Coordinates of C-alpha atoms and ligand atoms in Angstrom, one line a residue:
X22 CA 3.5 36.7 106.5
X23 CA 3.1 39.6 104.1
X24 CA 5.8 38.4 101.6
X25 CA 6.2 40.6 98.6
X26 CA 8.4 39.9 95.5
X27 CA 9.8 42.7 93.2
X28 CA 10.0 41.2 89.9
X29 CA 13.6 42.5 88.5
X30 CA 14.5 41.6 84.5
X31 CA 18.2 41.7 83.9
X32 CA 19.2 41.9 80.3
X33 CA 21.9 40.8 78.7
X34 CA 23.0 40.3 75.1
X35 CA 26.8 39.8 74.2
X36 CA 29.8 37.8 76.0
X37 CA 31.3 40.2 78.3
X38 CA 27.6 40.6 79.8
X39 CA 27.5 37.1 81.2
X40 CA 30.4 37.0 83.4
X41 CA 28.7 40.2 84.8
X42 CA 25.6 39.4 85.7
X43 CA 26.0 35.9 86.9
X44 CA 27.1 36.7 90.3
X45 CA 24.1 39.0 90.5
X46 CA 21.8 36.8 89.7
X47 CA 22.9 34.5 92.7
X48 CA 22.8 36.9 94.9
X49 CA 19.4 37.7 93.8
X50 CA 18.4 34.4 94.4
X51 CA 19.2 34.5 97.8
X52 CA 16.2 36.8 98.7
X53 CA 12.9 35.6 99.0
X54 CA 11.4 38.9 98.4
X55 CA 13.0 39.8 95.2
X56 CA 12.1 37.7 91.7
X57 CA 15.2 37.8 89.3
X58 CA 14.6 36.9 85.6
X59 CA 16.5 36.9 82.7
X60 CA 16.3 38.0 78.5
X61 CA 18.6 37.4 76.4
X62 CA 18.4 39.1 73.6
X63 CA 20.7 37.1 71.3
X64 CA 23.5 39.7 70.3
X65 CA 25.1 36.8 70.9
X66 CA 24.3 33.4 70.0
X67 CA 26.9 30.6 69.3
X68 CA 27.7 28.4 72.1
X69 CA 31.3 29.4 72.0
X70 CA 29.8 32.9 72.7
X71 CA 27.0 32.6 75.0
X72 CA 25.6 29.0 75.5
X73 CA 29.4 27.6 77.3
X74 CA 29.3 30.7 79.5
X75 CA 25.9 30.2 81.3
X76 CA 27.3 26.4 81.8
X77 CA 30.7 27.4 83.5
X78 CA 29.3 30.4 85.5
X79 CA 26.0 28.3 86.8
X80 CA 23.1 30.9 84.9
X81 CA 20.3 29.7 85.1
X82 CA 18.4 29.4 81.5
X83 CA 17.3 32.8 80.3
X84 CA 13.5 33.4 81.1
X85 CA 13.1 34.9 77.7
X86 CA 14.6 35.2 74.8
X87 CA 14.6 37.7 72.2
X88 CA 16.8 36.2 69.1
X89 CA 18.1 39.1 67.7
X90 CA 21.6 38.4 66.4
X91 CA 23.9 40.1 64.3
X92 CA 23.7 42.6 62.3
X93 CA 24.6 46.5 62.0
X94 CA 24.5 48.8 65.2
X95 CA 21.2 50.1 64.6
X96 CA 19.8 46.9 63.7
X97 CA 20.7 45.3 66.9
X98 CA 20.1 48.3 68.5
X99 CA 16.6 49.1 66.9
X100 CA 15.6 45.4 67.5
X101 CA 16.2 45.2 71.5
X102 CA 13.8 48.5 71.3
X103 CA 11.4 47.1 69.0
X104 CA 10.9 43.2 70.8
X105 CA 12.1 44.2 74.3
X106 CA 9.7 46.9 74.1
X107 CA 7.0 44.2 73.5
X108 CA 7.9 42.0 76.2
X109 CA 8.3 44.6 79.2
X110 CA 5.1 45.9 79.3
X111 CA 3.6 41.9 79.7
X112 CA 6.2 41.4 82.4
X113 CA 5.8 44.2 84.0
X114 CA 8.7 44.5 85.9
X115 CA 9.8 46.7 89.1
X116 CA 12.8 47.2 88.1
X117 CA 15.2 46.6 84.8
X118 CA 18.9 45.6 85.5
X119 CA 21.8 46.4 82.4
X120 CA 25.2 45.4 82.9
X121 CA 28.3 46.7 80.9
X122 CA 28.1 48.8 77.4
X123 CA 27.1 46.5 74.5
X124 CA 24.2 47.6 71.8
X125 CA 21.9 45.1 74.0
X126 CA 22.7 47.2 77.0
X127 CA 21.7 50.8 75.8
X128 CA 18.8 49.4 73.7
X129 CA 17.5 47.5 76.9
X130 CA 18.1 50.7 78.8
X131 CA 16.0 53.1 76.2
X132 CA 12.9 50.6 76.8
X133 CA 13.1 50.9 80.7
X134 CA 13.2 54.7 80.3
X135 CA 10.2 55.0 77.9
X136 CA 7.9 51.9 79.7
X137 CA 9.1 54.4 83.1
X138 CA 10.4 51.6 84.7
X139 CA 13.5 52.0 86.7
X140 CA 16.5 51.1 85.9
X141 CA 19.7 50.2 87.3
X142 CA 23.3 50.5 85.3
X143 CA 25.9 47.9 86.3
X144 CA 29.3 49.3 85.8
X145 CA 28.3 53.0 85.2
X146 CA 30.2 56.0 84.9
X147 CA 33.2 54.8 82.6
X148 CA 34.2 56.9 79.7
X149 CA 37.2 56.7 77.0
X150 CA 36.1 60.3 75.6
X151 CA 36.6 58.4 72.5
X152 CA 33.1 58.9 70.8
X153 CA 34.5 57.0 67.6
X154 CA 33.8 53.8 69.8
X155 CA 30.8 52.6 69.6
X156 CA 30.7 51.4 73.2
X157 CA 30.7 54.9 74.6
X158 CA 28.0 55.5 73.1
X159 CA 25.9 53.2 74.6
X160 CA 27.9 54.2 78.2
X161 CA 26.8 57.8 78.0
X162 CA 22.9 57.1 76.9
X163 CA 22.5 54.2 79.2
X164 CA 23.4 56.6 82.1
X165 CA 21.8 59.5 81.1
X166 CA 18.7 57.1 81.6
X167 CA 19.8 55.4 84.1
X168 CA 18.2 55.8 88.3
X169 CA 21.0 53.7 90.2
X170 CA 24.5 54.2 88.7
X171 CA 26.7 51.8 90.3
X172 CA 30.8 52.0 89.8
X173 CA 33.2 50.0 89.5
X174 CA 36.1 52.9 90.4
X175 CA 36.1 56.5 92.0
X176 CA 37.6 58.0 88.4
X177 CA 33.7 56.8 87.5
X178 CA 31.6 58.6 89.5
X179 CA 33.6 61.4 89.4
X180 CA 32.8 61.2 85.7
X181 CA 28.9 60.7 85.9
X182 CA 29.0 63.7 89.1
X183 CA 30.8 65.9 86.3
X184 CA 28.4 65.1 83.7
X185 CA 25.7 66.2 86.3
X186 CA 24.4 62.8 87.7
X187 CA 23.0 63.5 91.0
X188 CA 25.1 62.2 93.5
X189 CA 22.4 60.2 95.3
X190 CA 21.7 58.1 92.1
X191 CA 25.9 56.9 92.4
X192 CA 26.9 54.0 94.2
X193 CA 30.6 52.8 94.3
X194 CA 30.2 49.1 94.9
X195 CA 33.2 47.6 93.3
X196 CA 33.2 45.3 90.2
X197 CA 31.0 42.3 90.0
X198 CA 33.4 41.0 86.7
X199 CA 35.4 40.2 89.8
X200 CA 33.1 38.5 91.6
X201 CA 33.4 35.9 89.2
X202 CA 36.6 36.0 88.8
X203 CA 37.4 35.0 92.5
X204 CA 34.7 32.1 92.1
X205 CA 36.7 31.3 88.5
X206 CA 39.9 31.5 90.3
X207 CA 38.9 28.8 92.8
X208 CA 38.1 26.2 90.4
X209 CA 40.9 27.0 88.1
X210 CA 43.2 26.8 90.5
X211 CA 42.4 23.6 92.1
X212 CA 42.3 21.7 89.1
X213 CA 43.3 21.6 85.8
X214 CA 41.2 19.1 84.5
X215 CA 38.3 21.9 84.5
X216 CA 40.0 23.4 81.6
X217 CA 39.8 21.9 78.0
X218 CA 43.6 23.2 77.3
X219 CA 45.4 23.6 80.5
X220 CA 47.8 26.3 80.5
X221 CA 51.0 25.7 78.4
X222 CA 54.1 24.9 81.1
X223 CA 56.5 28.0 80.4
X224 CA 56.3 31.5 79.7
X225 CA 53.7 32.6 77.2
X226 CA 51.7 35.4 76.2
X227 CA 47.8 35.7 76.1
X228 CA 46.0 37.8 73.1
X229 CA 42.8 38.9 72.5
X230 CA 41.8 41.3 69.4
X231 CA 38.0 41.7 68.1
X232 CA 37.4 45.9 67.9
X233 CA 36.5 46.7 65.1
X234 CA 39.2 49.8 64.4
X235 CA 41.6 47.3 65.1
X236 CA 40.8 44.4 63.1
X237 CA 38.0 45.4 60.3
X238 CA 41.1 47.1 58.0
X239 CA 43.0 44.1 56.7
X240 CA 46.3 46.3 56.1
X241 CA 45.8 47.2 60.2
X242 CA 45.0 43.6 61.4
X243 CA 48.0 42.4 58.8
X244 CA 50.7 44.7 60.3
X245 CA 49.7 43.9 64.1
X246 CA 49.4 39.9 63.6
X247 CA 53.0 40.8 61.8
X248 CA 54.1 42.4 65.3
X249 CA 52.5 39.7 67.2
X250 CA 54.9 37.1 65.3
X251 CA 58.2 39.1 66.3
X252 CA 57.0 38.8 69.1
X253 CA 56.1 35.3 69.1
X254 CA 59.2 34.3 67.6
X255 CA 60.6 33.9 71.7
X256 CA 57.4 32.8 73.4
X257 CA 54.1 30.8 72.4
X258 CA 51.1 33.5 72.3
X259 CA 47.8 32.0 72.7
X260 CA 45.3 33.9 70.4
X261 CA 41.3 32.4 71.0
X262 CA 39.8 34.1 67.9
X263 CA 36.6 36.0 68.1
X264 CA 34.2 35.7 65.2
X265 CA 34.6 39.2 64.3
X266 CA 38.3 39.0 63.7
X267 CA 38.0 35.2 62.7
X268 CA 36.2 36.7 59.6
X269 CA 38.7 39.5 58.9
X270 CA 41.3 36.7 59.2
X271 CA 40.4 35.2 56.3
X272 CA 40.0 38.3 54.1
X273 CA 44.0 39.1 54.7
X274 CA 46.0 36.1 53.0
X275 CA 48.7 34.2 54.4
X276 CA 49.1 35.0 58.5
X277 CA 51.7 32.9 60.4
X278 CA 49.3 31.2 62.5
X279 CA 49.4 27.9 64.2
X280 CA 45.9 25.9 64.5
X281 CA 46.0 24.6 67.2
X282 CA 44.6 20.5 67.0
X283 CA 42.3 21.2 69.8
X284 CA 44.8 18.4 72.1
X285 CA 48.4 18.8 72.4
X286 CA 50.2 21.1 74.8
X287 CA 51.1 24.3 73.4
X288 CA 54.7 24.5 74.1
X289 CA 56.6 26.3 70.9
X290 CA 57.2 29.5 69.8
X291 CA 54.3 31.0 67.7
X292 CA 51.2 32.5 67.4
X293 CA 48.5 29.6 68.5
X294 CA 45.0 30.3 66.8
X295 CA 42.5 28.9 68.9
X296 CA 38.7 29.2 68.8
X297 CA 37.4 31.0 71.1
X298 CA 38.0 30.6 74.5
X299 CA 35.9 29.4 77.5
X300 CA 35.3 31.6 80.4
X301 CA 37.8 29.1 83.0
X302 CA 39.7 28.3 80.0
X303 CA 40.7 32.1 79.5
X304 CA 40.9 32.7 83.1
X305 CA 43.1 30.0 83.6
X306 CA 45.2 31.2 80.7
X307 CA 45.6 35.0 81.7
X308 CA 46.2 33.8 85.7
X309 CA 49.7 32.3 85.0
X310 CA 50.5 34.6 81.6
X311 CA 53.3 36.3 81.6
X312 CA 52.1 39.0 79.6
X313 CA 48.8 39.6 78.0
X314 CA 47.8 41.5 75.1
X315 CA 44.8 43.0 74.2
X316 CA 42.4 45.5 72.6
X317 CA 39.0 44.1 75.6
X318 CA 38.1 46.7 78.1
X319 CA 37.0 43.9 80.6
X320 CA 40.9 41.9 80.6
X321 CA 42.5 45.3 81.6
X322 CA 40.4 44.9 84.7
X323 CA 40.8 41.0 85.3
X324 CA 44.3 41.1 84.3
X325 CA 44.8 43.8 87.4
X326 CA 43.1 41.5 89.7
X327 CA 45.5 39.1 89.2
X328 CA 48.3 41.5 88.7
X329 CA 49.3 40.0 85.7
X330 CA 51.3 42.8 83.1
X331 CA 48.7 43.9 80.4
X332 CA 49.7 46.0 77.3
X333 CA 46.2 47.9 76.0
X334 CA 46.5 47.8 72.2
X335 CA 44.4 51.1 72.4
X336 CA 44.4 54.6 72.2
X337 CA 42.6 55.2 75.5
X338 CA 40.9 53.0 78.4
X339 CA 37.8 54.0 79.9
X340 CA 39.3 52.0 82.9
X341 CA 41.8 54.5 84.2
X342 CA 42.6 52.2 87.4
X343 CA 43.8 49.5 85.7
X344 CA 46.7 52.0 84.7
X345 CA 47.7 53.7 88.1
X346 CA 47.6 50.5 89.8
X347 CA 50.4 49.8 87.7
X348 CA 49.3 46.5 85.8
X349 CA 48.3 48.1 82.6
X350 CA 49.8 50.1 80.2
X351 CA 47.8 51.2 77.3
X352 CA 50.5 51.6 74.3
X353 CA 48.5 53.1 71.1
X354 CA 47.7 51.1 67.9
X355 CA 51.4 51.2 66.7
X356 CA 52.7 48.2 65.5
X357 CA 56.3 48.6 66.4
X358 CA 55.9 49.9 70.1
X359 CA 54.1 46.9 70.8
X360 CA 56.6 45.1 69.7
X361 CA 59.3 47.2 71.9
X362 CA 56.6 47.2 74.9
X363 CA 55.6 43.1 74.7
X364 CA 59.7 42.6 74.6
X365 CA 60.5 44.4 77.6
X366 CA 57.8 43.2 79.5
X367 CA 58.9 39.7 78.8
X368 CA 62.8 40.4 79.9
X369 CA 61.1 42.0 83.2
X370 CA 62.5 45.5 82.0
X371 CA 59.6 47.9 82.5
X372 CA 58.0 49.4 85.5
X373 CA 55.3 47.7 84.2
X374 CA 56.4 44.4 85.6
X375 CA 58.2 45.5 88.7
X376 CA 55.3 47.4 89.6
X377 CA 52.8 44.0 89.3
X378 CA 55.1 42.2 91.7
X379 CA 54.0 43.9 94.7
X380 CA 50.0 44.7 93.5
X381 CA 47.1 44.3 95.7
X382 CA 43.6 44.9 94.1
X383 CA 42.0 48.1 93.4
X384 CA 39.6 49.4 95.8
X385 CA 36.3 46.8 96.7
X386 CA 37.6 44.5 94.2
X387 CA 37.1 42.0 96.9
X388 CA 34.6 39.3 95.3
X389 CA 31.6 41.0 97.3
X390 CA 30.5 44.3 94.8
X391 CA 27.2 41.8 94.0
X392 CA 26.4 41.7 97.3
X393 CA 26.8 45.6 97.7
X394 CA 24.6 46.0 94.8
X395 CA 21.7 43.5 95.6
X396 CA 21.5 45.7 99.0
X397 CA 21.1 49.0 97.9
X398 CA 18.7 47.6 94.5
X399 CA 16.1 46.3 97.7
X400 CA 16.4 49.1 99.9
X401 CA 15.5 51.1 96.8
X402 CA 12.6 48.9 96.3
X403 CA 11.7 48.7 99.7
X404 CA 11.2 52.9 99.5
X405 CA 9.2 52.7 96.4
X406 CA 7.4 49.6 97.8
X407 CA 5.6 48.9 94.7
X408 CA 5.7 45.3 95.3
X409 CA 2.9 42.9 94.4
X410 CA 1.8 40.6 97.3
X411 CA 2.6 36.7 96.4
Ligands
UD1_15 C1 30.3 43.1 70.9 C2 30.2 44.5 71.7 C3 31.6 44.8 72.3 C4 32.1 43.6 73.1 C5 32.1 42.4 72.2 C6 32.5 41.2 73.0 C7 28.7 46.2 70.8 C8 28.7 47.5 70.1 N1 29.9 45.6 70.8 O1 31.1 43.3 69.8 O2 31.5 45.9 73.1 O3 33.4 43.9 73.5 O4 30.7 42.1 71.8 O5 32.6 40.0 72.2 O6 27.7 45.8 71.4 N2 29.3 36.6 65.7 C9 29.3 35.2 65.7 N3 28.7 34.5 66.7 C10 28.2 35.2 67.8 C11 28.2 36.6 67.8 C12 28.8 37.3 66.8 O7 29.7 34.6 64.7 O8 27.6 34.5 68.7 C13 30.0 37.3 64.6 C14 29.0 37.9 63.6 O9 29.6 37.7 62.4 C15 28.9 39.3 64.0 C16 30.3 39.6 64.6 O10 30.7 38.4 65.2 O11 28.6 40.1 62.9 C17 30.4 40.7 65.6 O12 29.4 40.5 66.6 P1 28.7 41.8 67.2 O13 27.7 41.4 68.3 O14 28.2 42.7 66.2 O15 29.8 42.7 67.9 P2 31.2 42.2 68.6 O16 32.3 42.6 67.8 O17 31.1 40.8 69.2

């Protein structure tokens, strides 16, 4: 038998990346003719981070990794070019895979367009117009590169058509962060004892905070935590604390926070500072919330999966779905309407949370976009056939 195998080097580098390409990567697996491996690039490097993520979601160990960590934009971004661009032309790849919008995505992206090796772009297509973040930036260059585009919603390849994308490049697949999700959803769901915590018994709310024009000013992080507390003073809110904001934390003086002794039930009234959280942990969390708050572009989307209310403490969302299927509502960066917002959500006064009562999932968010995806990236390669005999 004339078995070929197209080598195909996924990249990732930060949190939100993993939950993404895990379910590609087993459905990758499943093809005898296709060869998926792995770099990390080490955007992102603590267990809590990275390491408890490819545990939970079953990835296998990276094939290579590039140990970048933190730094400035450019310097994570300069690094991927500079050691990535090293590696690919040993591996030789057939094809590059990027996932999401992170430095390590666009810098990962760069080298697949200068080495002429194709690339596919995971969750294409989705702009905030907000150029100030530095997550669009890597959106728009990481398409403009980019030779299979696949979406996540219609709003986004209408976006990458207008932008002059050819259409055949554009794939509406669904959303693979979903994929895992469902699989998340089973375990969580059947057992408790997955979870290190265990959601509290009662109502509570969910927060997450870590971008940087919401928590790098102290004055800013100080007057939302300050909201968050009013609103806390009814309800437990879980906060798992990203390093980012952990950091600022401790530049702003005297927050009431809880620590939470890493045991007990949460069951008071208060804001609960947590490290942070594992991926079934958190799912298990946002799945019986009753509200969740947050500033993540990947929550909206899991929190309207499990049509759970979600207040967007944002300006804008590059994930306009999430808002006309009526389980988001992104409320601006002022303290006070969040507070006004968070309260009526949690009496059951807003639209917001009649609408969630009768929600079904947006289009193809159905646990199956990985699939989709796998399909078109080996008919693609099957066309090219630039495969190496084994
Ligand atoms: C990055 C992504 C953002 C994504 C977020 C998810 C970019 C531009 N930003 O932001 O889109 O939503 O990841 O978390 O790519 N740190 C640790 N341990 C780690 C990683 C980071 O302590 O494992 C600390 C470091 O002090 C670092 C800071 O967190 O300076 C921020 O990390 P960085 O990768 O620069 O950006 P994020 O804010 O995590």
């Amino acid at each position: 038998m004339n078995q070929r195998t197209y080598r195909i080097l996924s990249v990732v580098g930060a949190r939100p990346n993993l939950m993404k390409i895990a379910p590609l990567i087993t459905e990758m697996r499943r093809f005898d003719d296709l060869c998926p491996m792995l770099v990390h690039t080490g955007q992102h490097y603590d267990y809590a981070m990275s390491g408890v993520f490819f545990d939970q979601l079953r990835l296998p160990e990276p094939d290579y990794t590039l140990g970048i960590g933190s730094g400035t934009h450019h310097y994570q971004t300069a690094e991927v070019l500079r050691r990535l661009g090293e590696l690919v032309p040993q591996v030789e790849p057939d094809l590059m895979l990027v996932v999401g919008d992170v430095n390590s995505t666009m810098g990962a992206a760069l080298v697949a367009a200068k080495e002429r090796i194709p690339l596919a772009h995971v969750e294409a297509g989705l702009r905030s117009s907000d150029r100030t973040m530095p997550e669009e930036i890597n959106r728009v260059v990481t398409d403009a590169v980019s030779d299979l585009l696949f979406t996540t919603e219609e709003a986004a390849s209408a976006n990458l058509l207008r932008e002059g994308v050819a259409a055949e490049k554009i794939s509406f697949v669904g959303n693979v962060m979903i994929d895992s999700l469902v699989e998340a959803l089973r375990v969580v769901r059947s057992s408790d004892a997955v979870t290190q915590t265990g959601p509290p018994p009662g109502g509570y709310v969910v927060l997450t905070l870590h971008r940087p024009s919401n928590v790098d000013s102290p004055e800013r992080l100080r007057a939302t935590l300050d909201a968050i507390a009013e609103i806390a003073r009814d309800v437990p809110v879980i906060f798992p604390v990203h390093p980012r904001t952990e950091a600022k934390i401790a530049e702003v003086g005297s927050i009431p926070l809880k620590a939470w002794d890493g045991c007990s039930a949460i069951s008071q009234s208060g804001i609960w500072k947590l490290p942070p959280a594992s991926y079934l942990d958190f799912v298990s969390w946002m799945d019986r919330a009753a509200l969740v708050i947050t500033d993540s572009g990947g929550i909206q989307e899991e929190t309207t999966y499990l049509g759970v209310p979600c207040l967007t403490f944002r300006d804008s969302t590059e994930r306009p779905v999430t808002v006309t299927h009526g389980t988001n509502r992104v409320v601006g960066t002022d303290p006070v309407r969040l507070i006004q917002e968070a309260k009526a959500v949690l009496r059951r006064g807003t639209d917001l949370s009649r609408r969630v009562r009768e929600h079904q999932p947006p289009p193809l968010w159905d646990g199956h976009a990985s699939r989709r995806i796998v399909d078109i990236l080996r008919s693609f390669l099957n066309e090219r056939g630039s495969a190496r005999p084994t």
